[in-house]
């Protein structure tokens, strides 16, 4: 058998123990916050039927779906006429399933399939990997984890306010203090579209605006021109998008801009979008929210996914060169695609991989996340090994993650190196002299400080150090 150089697909990664420990630190903070706000855990399959996934993310999203080939000799069912007819006729015969693109559409499918067993409003969180056939780059992977929280069965704007509260709590708990939570409303964007005279299509406009921070005004203008928007409409668009000031002032100025641009007063949907945003601010104030400096009404925020219908969110970490680390919004009829119309929902998702990169760049991971082991017991010889085993049991029973160095033939220097390389913070030693005194030498590997203590005090010291 020939020897192959091992490799993994582009856009995927292996995670060693230290990285997994750090990722679990992020997962833990997010999970605790979601559960604190009343969200229950849920999991859905890795594979979904393509009929579930396609048509929910817009044209660009559908192109990024990973399709899974049918098992067996599927090509025999594909005839020359099918090949000539193109992808729409061939695809169902060679691929009926796909890897999930996000967690929201599978969640909507789950709600419809289990609607008679659920209590509405239904609040769930989900922490699982998703896959996108995207071009790999920094902060963008083909396989990555999302942490979603959604509530369906209510159109109350209290849900939007609580999303802001959860976002803020998670970021603060992670030590990320320089961030902006951007919020907009799809109905506001729809009103802007009407102000442009109805050229092109709404989704063309939303898709182009969503790329503003990536390709700049010139790039957006070029894309809109190519999609049939006139130069006059484009100028009017950027006049509306350029409103500045604090949150409430932006709302007022955009309202005035709508009037100037000729958005008719009977366009209740467009004006309601501004009212919804103000209501979210009011609810946050009543909740005692203290972080309004981090909340921004961003008129240019569009969110490319086609199923959003109301408030939309995005988070930017300002002191790191990174794309958004979270996004979401309200969707009024996502379940309608599966036969249950009129069930409104709202949710958001954290991208753990991007959060990890931000914390890593800013050196915000606590030292305790480096390893799962708190204490290593040194192993001098066979006699020391036998004496250490009951001690190891007591450490573990006290809830202190511990291990005994397995080979007493290795020199103490090598055992020290082992603890140092694994980031184990404490080393416990009991040589012949310490055994006579029935005490242990507890060495802090980070400060080099040493203490001679009886076992009960060792247990207390290590418990307090966790």
Coordinates of C-alpha atoms in Angstrom, one line a residue, residues 1-358:
X1 CA 0.0 0.0 0.0
X2 CA 1.4 3.4 -1.0
X3 CA 2.0 6.0 1.7
X4 CA -0.1 9.1 1.4
X5 CA 0.7 12.4 2.9
X6 CA -2.1 13.1 5.4
X7 CA -4.3 16.2 4.8
X8 CA -7.7 17.6 5.5
X9 CA -10.1 19.4 3.2
X10 CA -9.6 23.2 2.7
X11 CA -11.7 25.2 5.1
X12 CA -11.7 22.6 7.8
X13 CA -9.4 22.3 10.9
X14 CA -8.2 19.9 13.6
X15 CA -8.5 21.1 17.1
X16 CA -5.9 20.0 19.7
X17 CA -6.7 19.7 23.4
X18 CA -5.7 23.3 24.3
X19 CA -7.8 24.7 21.5
X20 CA -10.8 22.6 22.4
X21 CA -10.5 23.7 26.0
X22 CA -10.6 27.3 24.9
X23 CA -13.6 26.7 22.6
X24 CA -15.4 25.0 25.4
X25 CA -14.8 28.1 27.5
X26 CA -16.7 30.1 24.8
X27 CA -19.4 27.5 24.5
X28 CA -19.9 27.5 28.3
X29 CA -20.4 31.2 28.5
X30 CA -22.9 31.2 25.6
X31 CA -24.8 28.2 26.9
X32 CA -25.1 29.6 30.4
X33 CA -26.4 32.9 29.0
X34 CA -29.0 31.2 26.8
X35 CA -30.3 29.0 29.6
X36 CA -30.4 32.0 31.9
X37 CA -32.9 33.7 29.5
X38 CA -35.1 30.6 29.3
X39 CA -33.9 28.9 26.2
X40 CA -33.9 25.0 26.0
X41 CA -31.3 22.9 24.1
X42 CA -32.0 21.3 20.8
X43 CA -30.1 19.3 18.1
X44 CA -31.0 18.5 14.5
X45 CA -29.3 16.1 12.0
X46 CA -26.2 17.0 10.1
X47 CA -28.0 16.0 6.9
X48 CA -31.2 17.7 5.7
X49 CA -33.2 17.0 2.6
X50 CA -32.2 19.5 -0.1
X51 CA -35.9 20.4 -0.5
X52 CA -35.7 21.7 3.1
X53 CA -32.6 23.8 2.4
X54 CA -32.9 25.2 -1.1
X55 CA -34.8 28.5 -1.7
X56 CA -34.4 29.7 1.9
X57 CA -31.1 31.6 1.6
X58 CA -31.4 33.5 -1.7
X59 CA -29.6 32.7 -4.9
X60 CA -26.1 33.2 -3.4
X61 CA -26.8 31.1 -0.4
X62 CA -28.1 28.2 -2.4
X63 CA -24.9 28.1 -4.4
X64 CA -23.0 27.6 -1.2
X65 CA -24.9 24.5 -0.1
X66 CA -22.8 21.3 0.2
X67 CA -24.8 18.5 -1.7
X68 CA -24.3 14.9 -0.7
X69 CA -24.3 12.3 -3.5
X70 CA -26.9 9.6 -3.4
X71 CA -25.5 6.2 -2.6
X72 CA -25.5 3.4 -5.2
X73 CA -25.2 3.6 -9.0
X74 CA -27.2 6.8 -9.4
X75 CA -25.7 7.7 -12.8
X76 CA -27.6 5.0 -14.5
X77 CA -30.8 7.0 -13.8
X78 CA -29.4 10.1 -15.5
X79 CA -30.0 10.0 -19.3
X80 CA -28.7 12.2 -22.0
X81 CA -31.9 14.3 -22.1
X82 CA -31.6 15.0 -18.4
X83 CA -28.0 16.2 -18.8
X84 CA -29.0 18.4 -21.6
X85 CA -31.8 19.9 -19.4
X86 CA -29.3 21.1 -16.9
X87 CA -28.9 21.1 -13.1
X88 CA -32.5 21.4 -12.1
X89 CA -33.4 18.0 -13.7
X90 CA -30.2 16.2 -12.9
X91 CA -29.6 17.2 -9.3
X92 CA -32.5 15.3 -7.7
X93 CA -31.3 12.1 -9.3
X94 CA -27.7 12.4 -8.0
X95 CA -28.2 14.3 -4.7
X96 CA -31.3 14.5 -2.5
X97 CA -29.6 15.6 0.7
X98 CA -27.2 18.3 1.8
X99 CA -25.2 19.5 4.8
X100 CA -27.0 22.1 6.8
X101 CA -26.1 25.6 5.8
X102 CA -27.3 27.2 9.1
X103 CA -29.3 26.1 12.2
X104 CA -32.4 28.4 11.6
X105 CA -34.0 26.6 8.6
X106 CA -33.6 23.1 10.2
X107 CA -35.2 24.7 13.4
X108 CA -38.2 25.9 11.4
X109 CA -38.5 22.4 9.9
X110 CA -38.4 20.9 13.4
X111 CA -41.0 23.3 14.7
X112 CA -43.5 22.3 11.9
X113 CA -42.8 18.6 12.3
X114 CA -43.3 18.8 16.1
X115 CA -45.8 21.6 16.4
X116 CA -48.4 19.5 18.4
X117 CA -45.8 18.6 21.1
X118 CA -44.4 22.1 21.5
X119 CA -45.5 24.9 23.9
X120 CA -45.6 28.3 22.2
X121 CA -43.8 30.7 22.4
X122 CA -41.0 28.1 21.9
X123 CA -37.5 29.1 22.9
X124 CA -34.6 27.0 21.9
X125 CA -30.8 27.2 21.6
X126 CA -28.6 25.1 19.4
X127 CA -24.8 24.7 19.3
X128 CA -23.7 22.6 16.3
X129 CA -21.5 22.8 13.2
X130 CA -22.7 24.0 9.8
X131 CA -21.1 23.8 6.4
X132 CA -20.8 26.3 3.5
X133 CA -19.0 25.8 0.2
X134 CA -17.4 29.1 0.6
X135 CA -13.8 30.3 -0.3
X136 CA -11.7 29.7 2.8
X137 CA -10.1 32.8 4.3
X138 CA -9.3 34.3 7.7
X139 CA -12.4 34.1 9.8
X140 CA -14.4 32.2 7.1
X141 CA -14.4 28.4 7.1
X142 CA -16.3 25.7 5.3
X143 CA -17.0 23.9 8.5
X144 CA -17.7 26.0 11.6
X145 CA -19.9 26.1 14.7
X146 CA -22.9 28.3 15.3
X147 CA -24.6 29.0 18.6
X148 CA -28.2 29.9 17.8
X149 CA -31.0 31.2 20.1
X150 CA -34.5 31.5 18.6
X151 CA -38.0 32.0 19.9
X152 CA -41.1 31.3 17.6
X153 CA -44.8 31.8 18.2
X154 CA -44.8 35.5 19.2
X155 CA -44.2 38.8 17.4
X156 CA -43.4 40.7 20.7
X157 CA -40.5 43.1 20.4
X158 CA -39.5 42.1 23.9
X159 CA -37.7 39.2 22.1
X160 CA -35.6 41.6 20.1
X161 CA -34.7 43.5 23.3
X162 CA -33.7 40.3 25.0
X163 CA -31.5 39.4 22.1
X164 CA -29.6 42.7 22.6
X165 CA -29.3 41.8 26.3
X166 CA -28.0 38.3 25.6
X167 CA -25.5 39.6 23.0
X168 CA -24.2 42.2 25.5
X169 CA -23.9 39.8 28.4
X170 CA -22.0 37.2 26.4
X171 CA -19.5 39.7 25.0
X172 CA -18.9 41.3 28.4
X173 CA -18.4 37.9 30.0
X174 CA -15.8 37.0 27.3
X175 CA -14.0 40.3 28.1
X176 CA -14.8 41.8 24.7
X177 CA -15.6 45.4 25.6
X178 CA -15.0 47.3 22.3
X179 CA -18.0 46.1 20.2
X180 CA -20.9 47.5 18.3
X181 CA -24.3 45.8 18.1
X182 CA -25.8 47.0 14.8
X183 CA -29.6 46.9 14.4
X184 CA -31.8 47.8 11.4
X185 CA -35.2 46.7 10.1
X186 CA -36.1 45.1 6.8
X187 CA -39.2 47.3 6.6
X188 CA -37.0 50.3 6.8
X189 CA -35.0 48.9 3.9
X190 CA -38.3 48.2 2.0
X191 CA -39.3 51.9 2.5
X192 CA -35.9 53.0 1.1
X193 CA -36.5 50.7 -1.9
X194 CA -39.9 52.4 -2.5
X195 CA -38.2 55.8 -2.2
X196 CA -36.0 54.8 -5.1
X197 CA -39.0 54.4 -7.3
X198 CA -39.2 50.6 -7.4
X199 CA -36.3 50.0 -9.8
X200 CA -34.7 46.5 -9.8
X201 CA -35.9 44.2 -7.0
X202 CA -35.8 44.5 -3.3
X203 CA -33.5 41.5 -2.9
X204 CA -31.1 42.9 -5.4
X205 CA -31.0 46.1 -3.3
X206 CA -30.6 44.3 0.0
X207 CA -27.8 42.0 -1.4
X208 CA -25.9 45.0 -2.7
X209 CA -26.2 47.1 0.5
X210 CA -25.1 44.1 2.6
X211 CA -21.7 44.2 0.8
X212 CA -21.1 47.9 1.5
X213 CA -18.5 47.3 4.2
X214 CA -16.7 44.8 2.0
X215 CA -16.6 46.4 -1.5
X216 CA -17.3 50.1 -0.6
X217 CA -19.6 52.6 -2.2
X218 CA -18.0 52.3 -5.6
X219 CA -18.5 48.5 -5.7
X220 CA -22.1 48.8 -4.5
X221 CA -22.8 51.4 -7.2
X222 CA -21.4 49.2 -9.9
X223 CA -23.4 46.2 -8.7
X224 CA -26.7 48.2 -8.5
X225 CA -26.1 49.7 -12.0
X226 CA -25.6 46.2 -13.3
X227 CA -28.9 45.2 -11.7
X228 CA -30.9 48.0 -13.4
X229 CA -30.8 50.8 -10.9
X230 CA -30.5 54.4 -12.3
X231 CA -27.8 56.8 -11.2
X232 CA -30.5 59.1 -9.7
X233 CA -31.9 56.2 -7.6
X234 CA -28.4 55.3 -6.4
X235 CA -27.7 58.9 -5.3
X236 CA -31.0 59.0 -3.5
X237 CA -30.1 55.7 -1.8
X238 CA -26.8 56.9 -0.4
X239 CA -28.4 60.1 0.8
X240 CA -30.8 58.0 2.9
X241 CA -28.0 55.7 4.0
X242 CA -25.8 58.5 5.2
X243 CA -27.9 59.6 8.2
X244 CA -25.7 60.1 11.3
X245 CA -26.1 60.8 15.0
X246 CA -27.2 58.9 18.1
X247 CA -29.8 56.1 17.8
X248 CA -33.0 58.2 18.2
X249 CA -31.7 61.1 16.1
X250 CA -31.0 58.7 13.3
X251 CA -34.6 57.4 13.4
X252 CA -35.9 61.0 13.3
X253 CA -33.6 62.0 10.4
X254 CA -34.4 58.9 8.4
X255 CA -38.1 59.6 9.0
X256 CA -37.6 63.1 7.6
X257 CA -35.6 61.6 4.7
X258 CA -38.5 59.4 3.8
X259 CA -40.8 62.4 3.6
X260 CA -38.3 64.3 1.5
X261 CA -37.8 61.2 -0.8
X262 CA -41.6 60.9 -1.3
X263 CA -42.3 57.7 0.6
X264 CA -46.1 58.0 1.0
X265 CA -47.6 58.2 4.5
X266 CA -49.8 55.2 3.7
X267 CA -46.7 53.1 3.5
X268 CA -47.4 51.9 7.0
X269 CA -44.9 49.1 6.8
X270 CA -41.9 51.4 6.2
X271 CA -42.8 53.7 9.0
X272 CA -43.6 50.8 11.3
X273 CA -40.1 49.6 11.0
X274 CA -38.9 52.9 12.5
X275 CA -41.5 52.5 15.3
X276 CA -40.4 49.0 16.0
X277 CA -36.8 50.1 16.4
X278 CA -37.8 52.8 18.8
X279 CA -39.9 50.3 20.8
X280 CA -36.8 48.0 21.2
X281 CA -34.9 51.0 22.6
X282 CA -37.7 51.8 25.0
X283 CA -37.9 48.1 26.2
X284 CA -34.1 48.1 26.8
X285 CA -34.3 51.3 28.8
X286 CA -37.1 49.8 31.0
X287 CA -34.9 46.7 31.5
X288 CA -32.1 48.8 32.9
X289 CA -29.8 48.3 29.9
X290 CA -26.6 50.3 30.4
X291 CA -24.7 49.7 27.2
X292 CA -26.4 52.1 24.7
X293 CA -23.0 53.3 23.6
X294 CA -22.5 49.9 22.0
X295 CA -25.9 49.9 20.2
X296 CA -26.1 51.5 16.7
X297 CA -29.0 52.0 14.3
X298 CA -27.1 51.1 11.1
X299 CA -29.2 51.9 8.0
X300 CA -26.7 50.1 5.8
X301 CA -27.2 46.8 7.6
X302 CA -29.2 44.5 5.3
X303 CA -28.3 40.9 6.2
X304 CA -28.2 38.9 2.9
X305 CA -30.5 36.0 3.9
X306 CA -33.9 36.4 2.2
X307 CA -36.1 35.1 5.0
X308 CA -35.7 38.1 7.3
X309 CA -38.7 40.4 7.5
X310 CA -38.3 42.6 10.6
X311 CA -35.5 43.7 13.0
X312 CA -32.0 42.5 11.9
X313 CA -28.8 42.4 14.0
X314 CA -25.1 42.1 13.6
X315 CA -22.1 42.4 15.9
X316 CA -18.7 43.9 15.1
X317 CA -15.7 43.7 17.4
X318 CA -14.1 47.1 16.7
X319 CA -10.5 46.5 17.9
X320 CA -10.0 43.4 15.7
X321 CA -9.8 43.2 11.9
X322 CA -12.6 40.7 11.6
X323 CA -16.0 40.4 10.0
X324 CA -19.2 40.2 12.1
X325 CA -19.2 37.7 14.9
X326 CA -22.9 37.4 15.3
X327 CA -26.1 38.1 13.3
X328 CA -29.8 37.4 13.1
X329 CA -33.2 38.9 12.8
X330 CA -37.0 38.3 12.7
X331 CA -38.6 36.1 10.2
X332 CA -42.4 36.2 9.9
X333 CA -43.1 33.1 7.8
X334 CA -40.1 30.8 7.6
X335 CA -42.3 27.9 8.9
X336 CA -44.7 28.7 6.1
X337 CA -42.4 27.1 3.6
X338 CA -43.1 23.8 5.5
X339 CA -46.8 24.2 5.7
X340 CA -47.3 26.2 8.8
X341 CA -47.8 29.9 7.8
X342 CA -48.1 32.8 10.2
X343 CA -45.7 31.7 12.9
X344 CA -43.4 34.6 13.6
X345 CA -39.9 34.0 15.0
X346 CA -36.8 35.9 15.8
X347 CA -33.2 34.7 16.6
X348 CA -29.5 35.2 16.3
X349 CA -26.3 33.2 16.1
X350 CA -22.8 33.6 17.4
X351 CA -20.0 32.4 15.2
X352 CA -17.7 30.7 17.7
X353 CA -14.7 30.4 15.3
X354 CA -14.6 34.2 14.8
X355 CA -15.1 34.8 18.5
X356 CA -12.2 32.5 19.2
X357 CA -10.0 34.4 16.7
X358 CA -10.9 37.7 18.4

